[in-house]
Structure formats: C-alpha cells, structure tokens
C-alpha cells in the first residue's frame, strides 16, 4: 500500500498512514482472526493496482505487459475471486486509458499480450478448473438465501465483517466527499480510484437490493455468496485515494495543515488499536470452553473437553489435534443432482459418507495414487468407501480396473462397491487430459523467464 500510494503521488508520510490503515484493516487481519483466505488476495491487490494504474496514463515506453501479466497471474494462483475483482477494475482502467491516450493501438495490443501471457502463467489453475467443471456436475458453495444480510455498511461502532467502524466510515466518506466537492481540481487518477472504489463500496452494502437480485439470478447466491467481499477492492482503492487527497489538500491549503495530519494519524492509530483488540479477543477463545474461533461448520469426530483439545493441539504429533475436529465442506465435489441443495443437506451427506465413515478403512498415498484397505467378514458385501470419484478418476478394486460408468456413486460421488470376503484394496488416481507434468513444467519455466525479464529489463 505504501508503494501504491507513493506511485499515485502521495507524500511519504501520508503513504505511511495509508499503509497502517490498510495493514490494520479487517480484511487483512481476518486471516489471523477467522482464517478468511480473502485476506491473501487482498494483500496482493495494491501490487496489482500499481501495475494496472499505468493504463490510465499510458506510456508505451514504460508500460510492461509482462508485469501486468505477472501480478494478475500471481493473484489468480493465490485467490481467484480477488483476481476477478481486480480484473474488473483493470477493465475500467483500460477503457479510460483508451479514451485518454493517442497510442490506443499500442495499449490494446500490450493488454492482449498481457492477457495471453497471463493465461500461460495460470494454465495450471484454469486448465484444471476447465477440465473438472466441464466433465462433472459440481457441488457449488452453499447458496445464501438472503444476500442483503451479508453486506457491510457504515457504522459508528467497532469494525467487523458487517460494519466498517467509525474511523473507517469517516475516512471513506471524507475521501468520496472531497473528490466530488473538488472535482474540477482533483487529479484524474484520484477521481478514477475513488469512483471505482466507491462503486465497489456501494456493491458491498445493503443499498443494493441483493435479496431481489438473488431471487432473479439464483446462481449468484452460490458464486458470490457474500456481497461484503466487494469491500476488499474498495478498501484498497479508497485508502490509496485518501493518501492522495491528503497530499492534495495540503498543497491547496492556505492555513496550517497540522490539525488534519494529526487527525489522520490518530485515526490510523485507533484503527490499529481496534485490530489489535480484535486479535486479542480471538486469542482469548483458546482459553474458553470451546477453543475454536472460526464460525464455519466444525464437526467433532468424537467427544472431548476443551483441555483435551488444547493438549492434543500442543502435541508433537500434529495430526492428533486435527483428528478431533474437521470442516465438513462438500464444495466442488461431483454430484448426480442438478440442484443438490434443493432437497438435500450436502453437509450432512458429506459428514455421513466421508467424515464418520472412516472406521475400518486404512488409507495411504504413494505417488499420485490413494490406496484404501479394509477387511470384510462377509461375502459380496456392498461397501461405501470414503473417497470421491470424478469423471476422469481411475479406480481399481483388488487389482481389477473398474469402469467409472459402472460404479455406483452416491449424490456426492462416493463409490458403493461389491467387496469380497477378507482383505480388500481400492486404488484411486486421477488422469487429467489437460494437465500433465510437461504443461506444468512449461508454466514453471514461463514464470522464471518472466521474473528474470522484469528484474533485468
């Protein structure tokens, strides 16, 4: 954030304030407090914006298609949804750049070059997704029935997943208000980042009728789920713009600007203190009667006390604690149902068929193959093996390769097979028709060459 703010023209002290605000924001610290992986994508967004913003003031001698491809590819490798948000901002940057520059053809082709190179650098991601999604009917993340409840709004209290908090609310309102009020004198880049950031902030709020939108466009309830996710890109843009505005206000100010600077510093300190308190409160959960802070579905594999759980998590054998609890997510499993959530509880099915169906099965992995062994006391017993079979999975039972189309699968792809009396062994592998070790080597080489190019050129 510091580098982004200075690149946009902010003074170093205001860039530092912006960096403190950003690093103390809920979406950065949420990885520590609630294990939100959006934090990883958000962390990289300023780096993306630093490169993408060059499209607005396009200079063919300075603009690097390789850099643009690298930063977008990096975020795609880390968190696809964060990358999608940033790409939307990039499209707006591109349109503005096309309108402003006289070198439209060069900007167009450099952007195309960056897009093609990005596809090469991320083939391991989109190639795998393309194959799995095109050959299987996939269980989507759970649909949120009322998306309007999953928004974030201005508030006067503390910062949380649903509230901006007093200081952050003031900062965003001041930034948007300043740009609109001083529209004629504000720098063009500041206008762009503020308007885009403000739009994303609006999308993250309940001002947008998300419940109605979800009613008419049902898939968005599973694809987006939580509109408050838009706050990530909004925060990056508005905080960077805030640093720019402070520098502009100081430049135009005819009186002492010290009170404003002190107010900004105090605001940043309050945000940092609030974040510290949030982390402290999350840490205190460890000493409670339920020492697990996450609010996502947690399944206990057996009964235990809080003290027993703490002892197991401190064990030198790291898997002991993880055997006590697990997350029961059926997301992205193959399914035979077109709408599994309509008449079923996929979480309950997953718990029954996978999590609580481990007794008597012994699993091991060698190379790319998962081996499951078990013992039957009866002849020709139907056995539900706690694994998942996709379209391109390769399955063999007791040395005999099975035809996937002939295997009976449950609603989440769990195989039900006829096993013999005595020892049984099932081997499961996945044969990709798109991803191979050669294509992965190509992606790796492309990354190395691009990094060398950026460092040397």
Short mmCIF file of C-alpha atoms in Angstrom, two decimals:
data_model
loop_
_atom_site.label_atom_id
_atom_site.label_comp_id
_atom_site.label_asym_id
_atom_site.label_seq_id
_atom_site.Cartn_x
_atom_site.Cartn_y
_atom_site.Cartn_z
CA UNK A 1 0.00 0.00 0.00
CA UNK A 2 2.87 2.38 0.78
CA UNK A 3 4.35 1.84 -2.70
CA UNK A 4 0.94 2.23 -4.35
CA UNK A 5 0.21 5.48 -2.53
CA UNK A 6 3.60 7.00 -3.40
CA UNK A 7 3.21 5.88 -7.01
CA UNK A 8 -0.09 7.74 -7.11
CA UNK A 9 1.66 10.90 -5.92
CA UNK A 10 1.01 10.86 -2.17
CA UNK A 11 3.63 12.25 0.21
CA UNK A 12 5.60 9.62 2.10
CA UNK A 13 4.04 10.44 5.47
CA UNK A 14 0.54 10.14 4.06
CA UNK A 15 1.51 6.95 2.25
CA UNK A 16 2.70 5.61 5.60
CA UNK A 17 -0.63 6.47 7.20
CA UNK A 18 -2.43 4.69 4.33
CA UNK A 19 -0.20 1.63 4.81
CA UNK A 20 -1.01 1.48 8.54
CA UNK A 21 -4.74 1.79 7.84
CA UNK A 22 -4.58 -0.92 5.16
CA UNK A 23 -2.49 -3.36 7.20
CA UNK A 24 -4.80 -2.83 10.18
CA UNK A 25 -7.97 -3.27 8.15
CA UNK A 26 -10.35 -6.10 8.89
CA UNK A 27 -9.75 -7.84 5.58
CA UNK A 28 -6.00 -8.13 6.10
CA UNK A 29 -6.24 -9.29 9.71
CA UNK A 30 -9.17 -11.65 9.03
CA UNK A 31 -6.72 -14.41 8.15
CA UNK A 32 -5.44 -14.26 11.73
CA UNK A 33 -8.85 -13.95 13.38
CA UNK A 34 -11.20 -16.08 11.24
CA UNK A 35 -8.93 -17.75 8.64
CA UNK A 36 -10.50 -15.87 5.73
CA UNK A 37 -8.47 -16.62 2.62
CA UNK A 38 -9.72 -13.39 1.05
CA UNK A 39 -7.00 -11.77 3.17
CA UNK A 40 -4.30 -13.31 0.98
CA UNK A 41 -5.87 -11.98 -2.19
CA UNK A 42 -6.48 -8.57 -0.62
CA UNK A 43 -2.85 -8.37 0.49
CA UNK A 44 -1.73 -8.59 -3.15
CA UNK A 45 -4.29 -6.15 -4.58
CA UNK A 46 -2.14 -2.99 -4.12
CA UNK A 47 0.57 -4.66 -6.19
CA UNK A 48 -1.94 -5.33 -8.96
CA UNK A 49 -3.31 -1.78 -8.88
CA UNK A 50 0.25 -0.37 -9.04
CA UNK A 51 0.74 -2.01 -12.42
CA UNK A 52 -2.81 -1.64 -13.71
CA UNK A 53 -2.99 2.08 -12.98
CA UNK A 54 -0.37 2.64 -15.70
CA UNK A 55 -3.11 2.08 -18.27
CA UNK A 56 -4.72 5.40 -17.29
CA UNK A 57 -1.56 7.39 -18.04
CA UNK A 58 -0.32 5.08 -20.77
CA UNK A 59 3.29 5.47 -21.84
CA UNK A 60 4.35 2.72 -24.31
CA UNK A 61 7.98 3.09 -23.21
CA UNK A 62 7.19 2.43 -19.53
CA UNK A 63 4.15 0.15 -19.67
CA UNK A 64 5.11 -3.51 -19.23
CA UNK A 65 2.77 -6.24 -20.44
CA UNK A 66 4.93 -8.78 -18.61
CA UNK A 67 4.50 -7.00 -15.27
CA UNK A 68 0.75 -6.76 -15.80
CA UNK A 69 0.54 -10.47 -16.63
CA UNK A 70 2.72 -11.42 -13.65
CA UNK A 71 0.74 -9.57 -10.98
CA UNK A 72 -2.64 -10.80 -12.24
CA UNK A 73 -1.31 -14.35 -12.55
CA UNK A 74 0.11 -14.17 -9.03
CA UNK A 75 -3.28 -13.31 -7.52
CA UNK A 76 -5.04 -15.95 -9.64
CA UNK A 77 -2.63 -18.53 -8.25
CA UNK A 78 -3.49 -17.37 -4.72
CA UNK A 79 -7.19 -16.45 -4.79
CA UNK A 80 -9.32 -16.45 -7.94
CA UNK A 81 -12.17 -14.28 -6.63
CA UNK A 82 -9.77 -11.50 -5.59
CA UNK A 83 -8.27 -11.62 -9.06
CA UNK A 84 -11.73 -11.27 -10.65
CA UNK A 85 -12.44 -8.12 -8.61
CA UNK A 86 -9.15 -6.58 -9.70
CA UNK A 87 -9.66 -7.53 -13.34
CA UNK A 88 -12.97 -5.61 -13.27
CA UNK A 89 -11.04 -2.54 -12.06
CA UNK A 90 -8.46 -3.15 -14.79
CA UNK A 91 -11.16 -3.17 -17.46
CA UNK A 92 -12.23 0.29 -16.29
CA UNK A 93 -8.60 1.46 -16.27
CA UNK A 94 -8.24 0.10 -19.80
CA UNK A 95 -11.34 1.90 -21.11
CA UNK A 96 -10.21 5.19 -19.55
CA UNK A 97 -6.73 4.69 -20.97
CA UNK A 98 -8.12 4.01 -24.46
CA UNK A 99 -10.15 7.23 -24.26
CA UNK A 100 -7.26 9.38 -23.00
CA UNK A 101 -4.23 8.12 -24.91
CA UNK A 102 -3.32 8.72 -28.54
CA UNK A 103 -1.49 5.37 -28.56
CA UNK A 104 -4.69 3.32 -28.49
CA UNK A 105 -3.43 0.53 -30.73
CA UNK A 106 -0.29 0.02 -28.63
CA UNK A 107 -2.29 -0.03 -25.38
CA UNK A 108 -4.72 -2.53 -26.90
CA UNK A 109 -2.03 -4.93 -28.09
CA UNK A 110 0.03 -4.69 -24.91
CA UNK A 111 -3.10 -5.55 -22.94
CA UNK A 112 -3.77 -8.50 -25.27
CA UNK A 113 -0.16 -9.65 -24.83
CA UNK A 114 -0.56 -9.45 -21.05
CA UNK A 115 -3.78 -11.45 -21.24
CA UNK A 116 -2.24 -14.23 -23.34
CA UNK A 117 0.84 -14.41 -21.12
CA UNK A 118 -1.37 -14.49 -18.02
CA UNK A 119 -3.24 -17.48 -19.48
CA UNK A 120 0.08 -19.30 -19.89
CA UNK A 121 1.19 -18.45 -16.35
CA UNK A 122 -2.10 -19.68 -14.86
CA UNK A 123 -2.77 -22.71 -17.07
CA UNK A 124 -2.43 -25.00 -14.05
CA UNK A 125 -5.37 -23.15 -12.45
CA UNK A 126 -7.86 -22.51 -15.25
CA UNK A 127 -6.91 -25.67 -17.14
CA UNK A 128 -7.70 -27.83 -14.14
CA UNK A 129 -10.92 -25.92 -13.45
CA UNK A 130 -11.99 -26.19 -17.08
CA UNK A 131 -11.50 -29.95 -17.13
CA UNK A 132 -13.22 -30.67 -13.82
CA UNK A 133 -16.16 -28.33 -14.39
CA UNK A 134 -16.73 -29.43 -17.99
CA UNK A 135 -16.70 -33.16 -17.24
CA UNK A 136 -18.57 -33.18 -13.92
CA UNK A 137 -21.66 -31.67 -12.37
CA UNK A 138 -20.06 -29.89 -9.41
CA UNK A 139 -21.47 -29.09 -5.96
CA UNK A 140 -21.40 -25.32 -5.64
CA UNK A 141 -20.73 -23.47 -2.37
CA UNK A 142 -23.93 -23.18 -0.37
CA UNK A 143 -26.40 -20.59 -1.72
CA UNK A 144 -27.07 -17.62 0.56
CA UNK A 145 -30.84 -17.15 0.63
CA UNK A 146 -30.73 -13.51 1.77
CA UNK A 147 -27.60 -11.86 0.48
CA UNK A 148 -28.71 -8.50 1.87
CA UNK A 149 -27.79 -9.79 5.33
CA UNK A 150 -24.25 -10.50 4.15
CA UNK A 151 -23.29 -6.90 3.45
CA UNK A 152 -21.07 -4.35 5.17
CA UNK A 153 -22.25 -0.84 5.98
CA UNK A 154 -21.20 2.45 7.53
CA UNK A 155 -21.30 2.35 11.31
CA UNK A 156 -20.25 4.22 14.44
CA UNK A 157 -19.16 1.15 16.39
CA UNK A 158 -16.21 -1.21 16.05
CA UNK A 159 -15.02 -2.71 12.78
CA UNK A 160 -16.36 -6.16 11.93
CA UNK A 161 -17.24 -8.23 8.92
CA UNK A 162 -20.59 -6.41 8.71
CA UNK A 163 -19.56 -2.93 9.92
CA UNK A 164 -16.92 -0.51 8.69
CA UNK A 165 -16.49 1.10 12.09
CA UNK A 166 -16.49 4.80 12.95
CA UNK A 167 -12.99 5.78 11.79
CA UNK A 168 -13.04 3.82 8.54
CA UNK A 169 -16.53 5.14 7.76
CA UNK A 170 -15.30 8.71 8.24
CA UNK A 171 -12.23 8.13 6.07
CA UNK A 172 -14.26 6.68 3.19
CA UNK A 173 -16.91 9.39 3.40
CA UNK A 174 -14.27 12.14 3.54
CA UNK A 175 -12.45 10.68 0.55
CA UNK A 176 -15.56 10.35 -1.60
CA UNK A 177 -16.92 13.72 -0.47
CA UNK A 178 -13.63 15.52 -1.11
CA UNK A 179 -13.28 14.14 -4.64
CA UNK A 180 -16.86 15.05 -5.54
CA UNK A 181 -16.63 18.53 -3.97
CA UNK A 182 -13.25 19.35 -5.55
CA UNK A 183 -13.96 17.52 -8.81
CA UNK A 184 -12.51 20.23 -11.06
CA UNK A 185 -9.13 20.37 -9.33
CA UNK A 186 -8.67 16.77 -8.19
CA UNK A 187 -6.14 14.67 -10.09
CA UNK A 188 -7.68 12.36 -12.72
CA UNK A 189 -6.20 9.23 -11.15
CA UNK A 190 -7.67 10.16 -7.78
CA UNK A 191 -11.07 10.55 -9.45
CA UNK A 192 -10.79 7.13 -11.06
CA UNK A 193 -9.70 5.16 -7.99
CA UNK A 194 -12.28 6.93 -5.82
CA UNK A 195 -15.20 6.37 -8.18
CA UNK A 196 -14.30 2.71 -8.72
CA UNK A 197 -13.66 2.23 -5.00
CA UNK A 198 -16.93 3.98 -4.15
CA UNK A 199 -18.81 1.78 -6.60
CA UNK A 200 -17.40 -1.38 -5.03
CA UNK A 201 -18.22 0.03 -1.58
CA UNK A 202 -21.80 0.54 -2.74
CA UNK A 203 -21.92 -3.05 -4.06
CA UNK A 204 -20.69 -4.30 -0.68
CA UNK A 205 -23.56 -2.56 1.14
CA UNK A 206 -27.25 -3.30 1.61
CA UNK A 207 -28.10 -0.27 -0.53
CA UNK A 208 -28.03 -2.73 -3.43
CA UNK A 209 -31.14 -4.99 -3.31
CA UNK A 210 -29.13 -8.19 -3.13
CA UNK A 211 -32.05 -10.31 -1.96
CA UNK A 212 -34.06 -9.37 -5.03
CA UNK A 213 -31.06 -9.89 -7.30
CA UNK A 214 -30.52 -13.33 -5.79
CA UNK A 215 -34.18 -14.19 -6.39
CA UNK A 216 -33.95 -13.45 -10.11
CA UNK A 217 -30.37 -14.65 -10.62
CA UNK A 218 -30.11 -17.70 -8.37
CA UNK A 219 -26.56 -18.69 -9.33
CA UNK A 220 -25.13 -15.51 -7.84
CA UNK A 221 -26.21 -16.78 -4.40
CA UNK A 222 -23.59 -19.53 -4.75
CA UNK A 223 -20.97 -17.77 -6.87
CA UNK A 224 -20.68 -14.55 -4.85
CA UNK A 225 -22.50 -15.57 -1.64
CA UNK A 226 -21.34 -12.59 0.43
CA UNK A 227 -21.51 -9.08 -1.10
CA UNK A 228 -19.26 -7.77 1.68
CA UNK A 229 -16.40 -9.34 -0.28
CA UNK A 230 -16.52 -6.32 -2.60
CA UNK A 231 -15.11 -4.28 0.29
CA UNK A 232 -11.65 -5.74 -0.35
CA UNK A 233 -11.00 -3.94 -3.64
CA UNK A 234 -12.99 -0.91 -2.42
CA UNK A 235 -10.69 -0.55 0.59
CA UNK A 236 -7.51 -0.74 -1.48
CA UNK A 237 -8.69 1.98 -3.85
CA UNK A 238 -10.26 4.32 -1.28
CA UNK A 239 -7.33 4.13 1.15
CA UNK A 240 -4.85 4.85 -1.65
CA UNK A 241 -7.07 7.70 -2.81
CA UNK A 242 -7.24 9.03 0.75
CA UNK A 243 -3.44 9.35 0.83
CA UNK A 244 -3.56 11.21 -2.49
CA UNK A 245 -6.28 13.55 -1.21
CA UNK A 246 -4.36 14.40 1.96
CA UNK A 247 -1.38 15.40 -0.18
CA UNK A 248 -3.60 17.45 -2.49
CA UNK A 249 -5.37 19.15 0.43
CA UNK A 250 -2.05 20.08 1.98
CA UNK A 251 -0.88 21.52 -1.33
CA UNK A 252 -4.02 23.64 -1.73
CA UNK A 253 -4.31 24.58 1.96
CA UNK A 254 -3.68 28.22 2.80
CA UNK A 255 -3.58 27.62 6.56
CA UNK A 256 -1.82 25.15 8.81
CA UNK A 257 -2.44 21.56 7.81
CA UNK A 258 -1.07 20.11 11.05
CA UNK A 259 -4.51 19.51 12.65
CA UNK A 260 -5.60 17.43 9.64
CA UNK A 261 -2.35 15.46 9.71
CA UNK A 262 -2.78 14.77 13.42
CA UNK A 263 -6.38 13.68 12.87
CA UNK A 264 -5.26 11.24 10.15
CA UNK A 265 -2.52 9.83 12.38
CA UNK A 266 -4.88 9.46 15.35
CA UNK A 267 -7.43 7.75 13.08
CA UNK A 268 -4.81 5.27 11.86
CA UNK A 269 -3.75 4.58 15.46
CA UNK A 270 -7.36 3.94 16.51
CA UNK A 271 -7.83 1.51 13.61
CA UNK A 272 -4.63 -0.32 14.55
CA UNK A 273 -5.69 -0.49 18.20
CA UNK A 274 -9.10 -1.85 17.21
CA UNK A 275 -7.44 -4.54 15.13
CA UNK A 276 -5.11 -5.43 18.00
CA UNK A 277 -8.09 -5.78 20.34
CA UNK A 278 -9.82 -7.99 17.78
CA UNK A 279 -6.81 -10.28 17.59
CA UNK A 280 -6.57 -10.36 21.39
CA UNK A 281 -10.24 -11.32 21.68
CA UNK A 282 -9.78 -14.06 19.09
CA UNK A 283 -6.77 -15.34 21.03
CA UNK A 284 -8.80 -15.47 24.26
CA UNK A 285 -11.09 -18.03 22.63
CA UNK A 286 -8.26 -20.53 23.08
CA UNK A 287 -8.83 -20.46 26.83
CA UNK A 288 -12.62 -20.78 26.62
CA UNK A 289 -14.82 -23.85 26.88
CA UNK A 290 -14.86 -24.07 23.07
CA UNK A 291 -11.32 -23.13 21.97
CA UNK A 292 -12.11 -22.84 18.24
CA UNK A 293 -12.65 -19.31 16.98
CA UNK A 294 -13.98 -19.97 13.48
CA UNK A 295 -17.72 -19.74 12.92
CA UNK A 296 -17.70 -22.07 9.91
CA UNK A 297 -19.14 -25.61 10.21
CA UNK A 298 -16.97 -27.62 12.56
CA UNK A 299 -17.59 -31.33 13.08
CA UNK A 300 -16.37 -33.13 16.18
CA UNK A 301 -15.22 -36.63 15.30
CA UNK A 302 -15.53 -37.64 18.95
CA UNK A 303 -16.33 -36.12 22.33
CA UNK A 304 -13.57 -34.19 24.08
CA UNK A 305 -13.11 -31.44 26.64
CA UNK A 306 -11.52 -28.07 25.94
CA UNK A 307 -8.47 -29.08 27.98
CA UNK A 308 -8.07 -32.31 25.99
CA UNK A 309 -8.30 -30.39 22.72
CA UNK A 310 -5.67 -27.87 23.83
CA UNK A 311 -3.34 -30.70 24.85
CA UNK A 312 -3.79 -32.52 21.53
CA UNK A 313 -3.11 -29.35 19.55
CA UNK A 314 0.12 -28.86 21.50
CA UNK A 315 1.22 -32.44 20.79
CA UNK A 316 4.39 -33.10 18.82
CA UNK A 317 2.22 -35.30 16.60
CA UNK A 318 0.48 -32.51 14.69
CA UNK A 319 -2.31 -34.67 13.27
CA UNK A 320 -3.71 -35.60 16.68
CA UNK A 321 -5.49 -32.30 17.18
CA UNK A 322 -6.77 -32.25 13.63
CA UNK A 323 -8.31 -35.69 14.09
CA UNK A 324 -10.63 -34.32 16.77
CA UNK A 325 -12.34 -31.74 14.56
CA UNK A 326 -12.76 -31.27 10.83
CA UNK A 327 -14.54 -28.94 8.46
CA UNK A 328 -17.39 -30.65 6.66
CA UNK A 329 -17.42 -28.93 3.28
CA UNK A 330 -18.85 -30.69 0.20
CA UNK A 331 -17.88 -27.77 -2.07
CA UNK A 332 -16.70 -28.76 -5.57
CA UNK A 333 -17.41 -32.47 -5.18
CA UNK A 334 -19.06 -34.21 -8.15
CA UNK A 335 -22.79 -34.75 -7.87
CA UNK A 336 -25.50 -36.55 -9.78
CA UNK A 337 -28.05 -33.95 -8.72
CA UNK A 338 -28.69 -30.76 -10.72
CA UNK A 339 -29.62 -28.85 -7.56
CA UNK A 340 -28.29 -30.73 -4.57
CA UNK A 341 -29.25 -28.01 -2.10
CA UNK A 342 -32.93 -28.04 -3.14
CA UNK A 343 -33.96 -31.27 -1.40
CA UNK A 344 -30.79 -32.38 0.41
CA UNK A 345 -28.30 -31.33 3.02
CA UNK A 346 -24.90 -31.79 1.32
CA UNK A 347 -23.10 -31.03 4.57
CA UNK A 348 -24.94 -33.84 6.33
CA UNK A 349 -24.33 -36.22 3.43
CA UNK A 350 -20.61 -35.42 3.45
CA UNK A 351 -20.41 -35.94 7.21
CA UNK A 352 -22.19 -39.29 6.98
CA UNK A 353 -20.40 -40.70 3.93
CA UNK A 354 -16.89 -39.34 4.45
CA UNK A 355 -16.17 -37.98 7.92
CA UNK A 356 -18.00 -40.59 10.02
CA UNK A 357 -17.31 -43.42 7.59
CA UNK A 358 -13.61 -43.89 8.30
CA UNK A 359 -13.77 -46.79 10.76
CA UNK A 360 -12.09 -49.91 9.43
CA UNK A 361 -10.52 -48.15 6.44
CA UNK A 362 -6.76 -47.59 6.23
CA UNK A 363 -5.52 -45.01 3.74
CA UNK A 364 -2.07 -44.38 2.30
CA UNK A 365 -0.68 -42.31 -0.56
CA UNK A 366 2.15 -43.28 -2.88
CA UNK A 367 2.96 -41.07 -5.81
CA UNK A 368 -0.33 -39.92 -7.33
CA UNK A 369 -2.36 -42.86 -6.05
CA UNK A 370 -4.54 -43.12 -2.95
CA UNK A 371 -4.82 -46.67 -1.60
CA UNK A 372 -7.66 -47.68 0.72
CA UNK A 373 -7.57 -51.04 2.51
CA UNK A 374 -10.25 -52.73 4.61
CA UNK A 375 -11.35 -56.20 5.77
CA UNK A 376 -14.75 -57.80 5.17
CA UNK A 377 -16.18 -60.58 7.29
CA UNK A 378 -18.99 -61.29 4.82
CA UNK A 379 -19.14 -62.34 1.18
CA UNK A 380 -20.00 -59.85 -1.56
CA UNK A 381 -20.73 -57.03 0.82
CA UNK A 382 -21.75 -53.63 -0.54
CA UNK A 383 -19.20 -51.18 0.82
CA UNK A 384 -19.29 -47.41 0.74
CA UNK A 385 -15.64 -46.36 0.52
CA UNK A 386 -14.95 -42.85 1.95
CA UNK A 387 -13.35 -41.36 -1.17
CA UNK A 388 -14.62 -39.29 -4.11
CA UNK A 389 -14.73 -40.38 -7.75
CA UNK A 390 -14.69 -37.78 -10.53
CA UNK A 391 -15.26 -38.38 -14.24
CA UNK A 392 -11.57 -38.79 -15.02
CA UNK A 393 -10.73 -40.73 -11.86
CA UNK A 394 -9.05 -44.11 -12.30
CA UNK A 395 -10.36 -46.75 -9.91
CA UNK A 396 -9.17 -50.32 -9.38
CA UNK A 397 -10.51 -52.86 -6.89
CA UNK A 398 -8.29 -55.73 -5.79
CA UNK A 399 -6.11 -55.28 -8.87
CA UNK A 400 -9.00 -55.04 -11.36
CA UNK A 401 -9.60 -51.73 -13.12
CA UNK A 402 -13.20 -50.58 -12.80
CA UNK A 403 -15.26 -48.75 -15.42
CA UNK A 404 -16.31 -45.44 -13.89
CA UNK A 405 -19.70 -45.57 -15.61
CA UNK A 406 -20.38 -48.93 -13.97
CA UNK A 407 -19.53 -47.77 -10.44
CA UNK A 408 -22.50 -46.88 -8.29
CA UNK A 409 -21.94 -43.40 -6.88
CA UNK A 410 -23.83 -41.51 -4.21
CA UNK A 411 -25.05 -37.93 -4.64
CA UNK A 412 -21.57 -36.59 -3.80
CA UNK A 413 -19.50 -39.10 -5.77
CA UNK A 414 -18.79 -41.64 -3.01
CA UNK A 415 -18.42 -45.13 -4.57
CA UNK A 416 -20.52 -48.05 -3.35
CA UNK A 417 -18.85 -51.27 -4.48
CA UNK A 418 -19.11 -55.04 -4.01
CA UNK A 419 -16.14 -56.10 -1.94
CA UNK A 420 -15.06 -59.70 -1.33
CA UNK A 421 -14.68 -61.51 1.95
CA UNK A 422 -11.36 -60.86 3.64
CA UNK A 423 -8.85 -58.22 2.56
CA UNK A 424 -9.83 -55.59 0.03
CA UNK A 425 -7.84 -52.86 -1.66
CA UNK A 426 -9.12 -49.91 -3.70
CA UNK A 427 -6.74 -47.67 -5.59
CA UNK A 428 -7.77 -44.23 -6.74
CA UNK A 429 -5.90 -41.86 -9.06
CA UNK A 430 -6.86 -39.00 -11.37
CA UNK A 431 -5.87 -38.90 -15.05
CA UNK A 432 -6.02 -35.38 -16.41
CA UNK A 433 -6.35 -34.92 -20.14
CA UNK A 434 -5.28 -31.27 -19.97
CA UNK A 435 -2.75 -31.02 -17.15
CA UNK A 436 0.47 -33.01 -17.43
CA UNK A 437 3.93 -32.75 -15.97
CA UNK A 438 5.08 -31.21 -19.25
CA UNK A 439 2.47 -28.46 -19.16
CA UNK A 440 3.32 -27.78 -15.51
CA UNK A 441 7.00 -27.52 -16.45
CA UNK A 442 6.03 -25.07 -19.18
CA UNK A 443 4.15 -22.93 -16.66
CA UNK A 444 7.12 -23.04 -14.25
CA UNK A 445 9.60 -22.06 -16.98
CA UNK A 446 7.31 -19.21 -18.08
CA UNK A 447 7.25 -17.88 -14.50
CA UNK A 448 11.04 -18.00 -14.23
CA UNK A 449 11.56 -16.26 -17.57
CA UNK A 450 9.01 -13.53 -16.77
CA UNK A 451 10.57 -12.84 -13.37
CA UNK A 452 14.05 -12.66 -14.91
CA UNK A 453 12.70 -10.30 -17.60
CA UNK A 454 11.16 -7.96 -15.01
CA UNK A 455 14.31 -7.93 -12.86
CA UNK A 456 16.74 -7.44 -15.75
CA UNK A 457 14.88 -5.22 -18.19
#
